[in-house]
PDB file of C-alpha atoms and ligand atoms in Angstrom:
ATOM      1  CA  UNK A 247      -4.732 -48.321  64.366  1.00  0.00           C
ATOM      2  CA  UNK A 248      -3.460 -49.403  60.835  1.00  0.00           C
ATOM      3  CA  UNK A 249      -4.855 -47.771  57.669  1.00  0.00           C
ATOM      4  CA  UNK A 250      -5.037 -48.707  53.969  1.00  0.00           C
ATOM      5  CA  UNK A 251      -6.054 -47.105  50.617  1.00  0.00           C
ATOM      6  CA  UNK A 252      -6.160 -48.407  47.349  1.00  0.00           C
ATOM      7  CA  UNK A 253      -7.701 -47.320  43.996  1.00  0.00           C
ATOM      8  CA  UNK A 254      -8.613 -50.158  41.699  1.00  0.00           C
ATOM      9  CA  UNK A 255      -9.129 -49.033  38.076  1.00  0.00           C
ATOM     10  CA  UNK A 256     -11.504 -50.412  35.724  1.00  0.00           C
ATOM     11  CA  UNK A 257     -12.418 -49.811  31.821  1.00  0.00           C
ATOM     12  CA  UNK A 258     -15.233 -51.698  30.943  1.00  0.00           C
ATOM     13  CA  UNK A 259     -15.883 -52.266  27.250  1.00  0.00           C
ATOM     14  CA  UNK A 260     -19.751 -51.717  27.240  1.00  0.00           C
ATOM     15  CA  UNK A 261     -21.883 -48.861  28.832  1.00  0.00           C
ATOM     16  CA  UNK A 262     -23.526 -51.313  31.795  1.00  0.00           C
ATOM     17  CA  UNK A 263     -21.424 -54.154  33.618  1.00  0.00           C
ATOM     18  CA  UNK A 264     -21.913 -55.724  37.041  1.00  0.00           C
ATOM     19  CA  UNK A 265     -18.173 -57.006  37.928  1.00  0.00           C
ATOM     20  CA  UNK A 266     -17.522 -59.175  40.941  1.00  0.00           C
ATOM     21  CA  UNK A 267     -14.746 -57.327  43.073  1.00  0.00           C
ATOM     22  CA  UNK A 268     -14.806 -59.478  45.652  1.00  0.00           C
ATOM     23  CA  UNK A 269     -11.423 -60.621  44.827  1.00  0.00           C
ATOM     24  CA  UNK A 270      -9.669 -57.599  44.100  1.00  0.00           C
ATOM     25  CA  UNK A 271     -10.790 -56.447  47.725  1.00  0.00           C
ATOM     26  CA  UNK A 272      -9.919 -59.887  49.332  1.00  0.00           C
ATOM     27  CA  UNK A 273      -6.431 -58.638  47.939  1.00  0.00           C
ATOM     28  CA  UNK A 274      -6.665 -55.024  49.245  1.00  0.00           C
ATOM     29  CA  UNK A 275      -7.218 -56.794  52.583  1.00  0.00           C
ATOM     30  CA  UNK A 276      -4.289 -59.410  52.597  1.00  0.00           C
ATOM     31  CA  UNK A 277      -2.049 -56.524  51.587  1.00  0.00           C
ATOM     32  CA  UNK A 278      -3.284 -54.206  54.750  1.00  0.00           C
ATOM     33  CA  UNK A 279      -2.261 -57.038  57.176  1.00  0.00           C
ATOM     34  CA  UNK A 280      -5.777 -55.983  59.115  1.00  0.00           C
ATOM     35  CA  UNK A 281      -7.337 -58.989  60.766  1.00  0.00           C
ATOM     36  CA  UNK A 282      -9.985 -56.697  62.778  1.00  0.00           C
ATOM     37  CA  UNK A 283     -11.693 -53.682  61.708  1.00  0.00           C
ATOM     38  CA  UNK A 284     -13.727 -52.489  58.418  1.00  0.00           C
ATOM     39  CA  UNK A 285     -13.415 -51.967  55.270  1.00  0.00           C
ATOM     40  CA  UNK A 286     -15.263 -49.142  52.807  1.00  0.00           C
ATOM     41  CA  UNK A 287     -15.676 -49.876  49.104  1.00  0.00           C
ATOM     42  CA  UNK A 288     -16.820 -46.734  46.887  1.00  0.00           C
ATOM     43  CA  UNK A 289     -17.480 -45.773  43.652  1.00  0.00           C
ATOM     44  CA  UNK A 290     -15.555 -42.967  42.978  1.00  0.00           C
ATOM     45  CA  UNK A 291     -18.197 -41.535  39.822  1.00  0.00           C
ATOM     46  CA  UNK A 292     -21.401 -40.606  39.633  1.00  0.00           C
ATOM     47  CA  UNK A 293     -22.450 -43.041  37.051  1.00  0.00           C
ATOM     48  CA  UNK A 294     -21.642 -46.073  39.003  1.00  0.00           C
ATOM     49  CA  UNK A 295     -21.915 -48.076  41.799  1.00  0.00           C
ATOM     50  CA  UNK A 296     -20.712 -50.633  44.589  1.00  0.00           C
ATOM     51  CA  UNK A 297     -23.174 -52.663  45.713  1.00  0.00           C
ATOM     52  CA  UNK A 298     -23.149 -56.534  47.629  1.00  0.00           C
ATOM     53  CA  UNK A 299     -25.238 -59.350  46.751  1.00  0.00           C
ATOM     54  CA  UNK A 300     -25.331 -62.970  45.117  1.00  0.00           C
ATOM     55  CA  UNK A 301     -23.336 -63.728  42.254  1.00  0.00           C
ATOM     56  CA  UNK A 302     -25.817 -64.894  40.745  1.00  0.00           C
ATOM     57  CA  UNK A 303     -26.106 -64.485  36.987  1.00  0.00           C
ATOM     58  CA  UNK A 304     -29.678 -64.770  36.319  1.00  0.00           C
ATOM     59  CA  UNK A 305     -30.418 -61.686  39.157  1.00  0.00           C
ATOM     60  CA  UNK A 306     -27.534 -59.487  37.649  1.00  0.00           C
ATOM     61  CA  UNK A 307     -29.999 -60.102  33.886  1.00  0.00           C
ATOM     62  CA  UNK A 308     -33.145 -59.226  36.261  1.00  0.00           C
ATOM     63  CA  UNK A 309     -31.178 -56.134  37.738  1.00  0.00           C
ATOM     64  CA  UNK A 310     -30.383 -55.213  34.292  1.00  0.00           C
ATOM     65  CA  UNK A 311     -33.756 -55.282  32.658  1.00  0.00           C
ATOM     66  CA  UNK A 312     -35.107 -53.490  35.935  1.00  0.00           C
ATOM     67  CA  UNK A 313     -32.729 -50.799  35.624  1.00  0.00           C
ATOM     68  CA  UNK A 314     -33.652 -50.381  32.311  1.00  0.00           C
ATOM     69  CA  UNK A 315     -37.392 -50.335  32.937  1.00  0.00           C
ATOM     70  CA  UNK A 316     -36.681 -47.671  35.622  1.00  0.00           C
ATOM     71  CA  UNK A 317     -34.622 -45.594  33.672  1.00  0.00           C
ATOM     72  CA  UNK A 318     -34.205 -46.481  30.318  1.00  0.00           C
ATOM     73  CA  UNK A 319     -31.246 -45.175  28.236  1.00  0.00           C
ATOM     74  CA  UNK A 320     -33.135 -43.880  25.441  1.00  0.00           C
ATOM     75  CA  UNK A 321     -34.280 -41.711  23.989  1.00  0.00           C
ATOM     76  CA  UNK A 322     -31.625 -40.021  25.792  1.00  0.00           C
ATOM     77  CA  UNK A 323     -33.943 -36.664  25.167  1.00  0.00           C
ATOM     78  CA  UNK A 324     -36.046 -37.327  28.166  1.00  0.00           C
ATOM     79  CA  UNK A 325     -33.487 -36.308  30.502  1.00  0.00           C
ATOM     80  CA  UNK A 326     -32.674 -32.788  31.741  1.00  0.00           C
ATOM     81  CA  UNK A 327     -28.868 -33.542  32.692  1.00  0.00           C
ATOM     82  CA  UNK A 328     -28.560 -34.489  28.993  1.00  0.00           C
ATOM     83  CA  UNK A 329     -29.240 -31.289  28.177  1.00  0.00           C
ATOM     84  CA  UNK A 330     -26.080 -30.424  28.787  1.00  0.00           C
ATOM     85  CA  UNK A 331     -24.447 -32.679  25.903  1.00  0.00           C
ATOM     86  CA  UNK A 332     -24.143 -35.718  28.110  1.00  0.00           C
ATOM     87  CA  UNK A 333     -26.039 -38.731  27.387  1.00  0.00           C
ATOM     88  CA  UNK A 334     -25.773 -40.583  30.738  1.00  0.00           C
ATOM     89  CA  UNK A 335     -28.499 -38.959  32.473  1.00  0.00           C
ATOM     90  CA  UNK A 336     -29.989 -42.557  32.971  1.00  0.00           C
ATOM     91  CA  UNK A 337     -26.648 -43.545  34.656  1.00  0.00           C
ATOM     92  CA  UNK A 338     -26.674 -41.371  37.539  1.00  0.00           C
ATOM     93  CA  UNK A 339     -30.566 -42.494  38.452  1.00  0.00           C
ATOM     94  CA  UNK A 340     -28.950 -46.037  38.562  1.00  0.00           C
ATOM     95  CA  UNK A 341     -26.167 -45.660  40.496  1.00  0.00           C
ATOM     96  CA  UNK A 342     -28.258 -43.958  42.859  1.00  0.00           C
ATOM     97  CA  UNK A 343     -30.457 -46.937  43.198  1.00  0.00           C
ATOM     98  CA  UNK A 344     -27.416 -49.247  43.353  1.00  0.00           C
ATOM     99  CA  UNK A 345     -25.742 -47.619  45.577  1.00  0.00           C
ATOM    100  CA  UNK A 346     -22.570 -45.574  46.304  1.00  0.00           C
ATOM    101  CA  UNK A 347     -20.506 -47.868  48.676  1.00  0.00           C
ATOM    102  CA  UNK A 348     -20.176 -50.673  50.786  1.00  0.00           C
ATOM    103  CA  UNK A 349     -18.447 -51.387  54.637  1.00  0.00           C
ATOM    104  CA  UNK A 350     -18.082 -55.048  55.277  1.00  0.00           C
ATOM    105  CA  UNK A 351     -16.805 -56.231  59.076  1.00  0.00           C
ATOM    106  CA  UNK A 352     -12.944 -57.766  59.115  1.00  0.00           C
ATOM    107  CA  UNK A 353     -13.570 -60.671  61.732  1.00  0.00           C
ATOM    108  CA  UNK A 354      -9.921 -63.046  62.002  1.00  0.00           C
ATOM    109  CA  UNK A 355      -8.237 -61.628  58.940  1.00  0.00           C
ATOM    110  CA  UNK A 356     -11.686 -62.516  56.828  1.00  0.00           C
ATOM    111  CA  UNK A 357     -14.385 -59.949  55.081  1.00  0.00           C
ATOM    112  CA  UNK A 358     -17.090 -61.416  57.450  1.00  0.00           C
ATOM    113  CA  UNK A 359     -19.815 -61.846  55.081  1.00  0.00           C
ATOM    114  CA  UNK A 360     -23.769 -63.236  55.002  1.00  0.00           C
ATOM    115  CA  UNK A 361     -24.575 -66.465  53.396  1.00  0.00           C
ATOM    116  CA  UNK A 362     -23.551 -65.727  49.365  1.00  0.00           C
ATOM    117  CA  UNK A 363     -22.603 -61.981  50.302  1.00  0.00           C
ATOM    118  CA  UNK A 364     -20.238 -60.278  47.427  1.00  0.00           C
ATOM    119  CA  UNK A 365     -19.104 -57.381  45.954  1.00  0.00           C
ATOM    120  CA  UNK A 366     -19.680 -55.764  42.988  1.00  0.00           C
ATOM    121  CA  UNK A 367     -18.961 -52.361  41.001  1.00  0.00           C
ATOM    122  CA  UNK A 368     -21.707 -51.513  38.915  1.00  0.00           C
ATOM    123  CA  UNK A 369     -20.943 -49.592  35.486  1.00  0.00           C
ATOM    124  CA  UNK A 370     -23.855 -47.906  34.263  1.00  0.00           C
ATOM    125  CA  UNK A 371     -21.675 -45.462  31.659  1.00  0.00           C
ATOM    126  CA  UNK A 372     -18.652 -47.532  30.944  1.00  0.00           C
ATOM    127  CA  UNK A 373     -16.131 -47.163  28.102  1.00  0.00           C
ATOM    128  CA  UNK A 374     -13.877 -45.245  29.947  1.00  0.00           C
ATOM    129  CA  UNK A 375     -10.848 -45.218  32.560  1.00  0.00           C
ATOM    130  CA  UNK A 376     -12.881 -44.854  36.085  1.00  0.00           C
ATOM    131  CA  UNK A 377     -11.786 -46.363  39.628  1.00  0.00           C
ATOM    132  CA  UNK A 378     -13.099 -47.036  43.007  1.00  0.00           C
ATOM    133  CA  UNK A 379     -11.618 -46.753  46.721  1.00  0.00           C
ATOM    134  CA  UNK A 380     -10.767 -49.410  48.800  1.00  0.00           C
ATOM    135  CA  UNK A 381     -10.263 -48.380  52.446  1.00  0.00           C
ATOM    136  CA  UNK A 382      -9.330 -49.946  55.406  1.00  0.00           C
ATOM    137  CA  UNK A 383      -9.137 -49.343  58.931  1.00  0.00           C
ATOM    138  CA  UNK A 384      -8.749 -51.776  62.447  1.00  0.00           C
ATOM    139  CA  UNK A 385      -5.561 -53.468  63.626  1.00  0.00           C
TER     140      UNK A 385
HETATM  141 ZN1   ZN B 682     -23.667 -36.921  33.594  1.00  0.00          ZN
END
């Protein structure tokens, strides 16, 4: 069995960004040489996440302003965790929601996704260095 890692590094400008990776883990997998087996995508923070649906920019607005609703930034008083001098207590509720990782099928060299499947890393406390792992296992 063959085995890859990569970390991909990101430092998005604002505090929430939806990215499309898909491409950046099309390359991960051309690099590995795997044509069969899987392949994990994580966030490697607490404050963001990896998630797969459309690229589609009106839903990334809707996720936005339903992340917000659910757990709005400010006032940055009503959380507990920001009690400890952080503000991004609103950050880890929506990575949790988002999700921490993804594991798409390698079928003949190919991430073998549903109709309009991607990837994305979520940033939900951006403005900083932060990375996620690419890992891949089959043959
Ligand atoms: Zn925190």
């Amino acid at each position: 069995m063959k085995s890859y890692r990569k970390e991909l590094w990101f430092n998005i400008p604002t505090r929430v960004e939806l990215i499309n990776i898909t491409p950046q883990v099309n390359q991960c997998l051309r690099e590995s040489g795997i044509k069969e087996g899987l392949v994990l995508v994580n966030a490697m923070h607490i404050t963001a996440s990896v998630f797969i649906n459309d690229d589609e920019s009106g839903l990334h607005h809707d996720y936005q302003v339903w992340l917000e609703k659910l757990a709005p930034h400010e006032p940055i008083s009503q959380y507990r965790h920001n009690n400890t001098g952080e503000d991004n207590g609103d950050a880890h509720l929506k990575r949790q929601i988002m999700g921490r990782e993804v594991v798409v099928a390698i079928t003949e060299g190919r991430l073998d996704f549903g109709p309009w499947e991607q990837i994305f890393y979520g940033e939900f406390d951006g403005r900083r260095r932060k990375r996620i792992l690419v890992k891949i296992i089959g043959e």
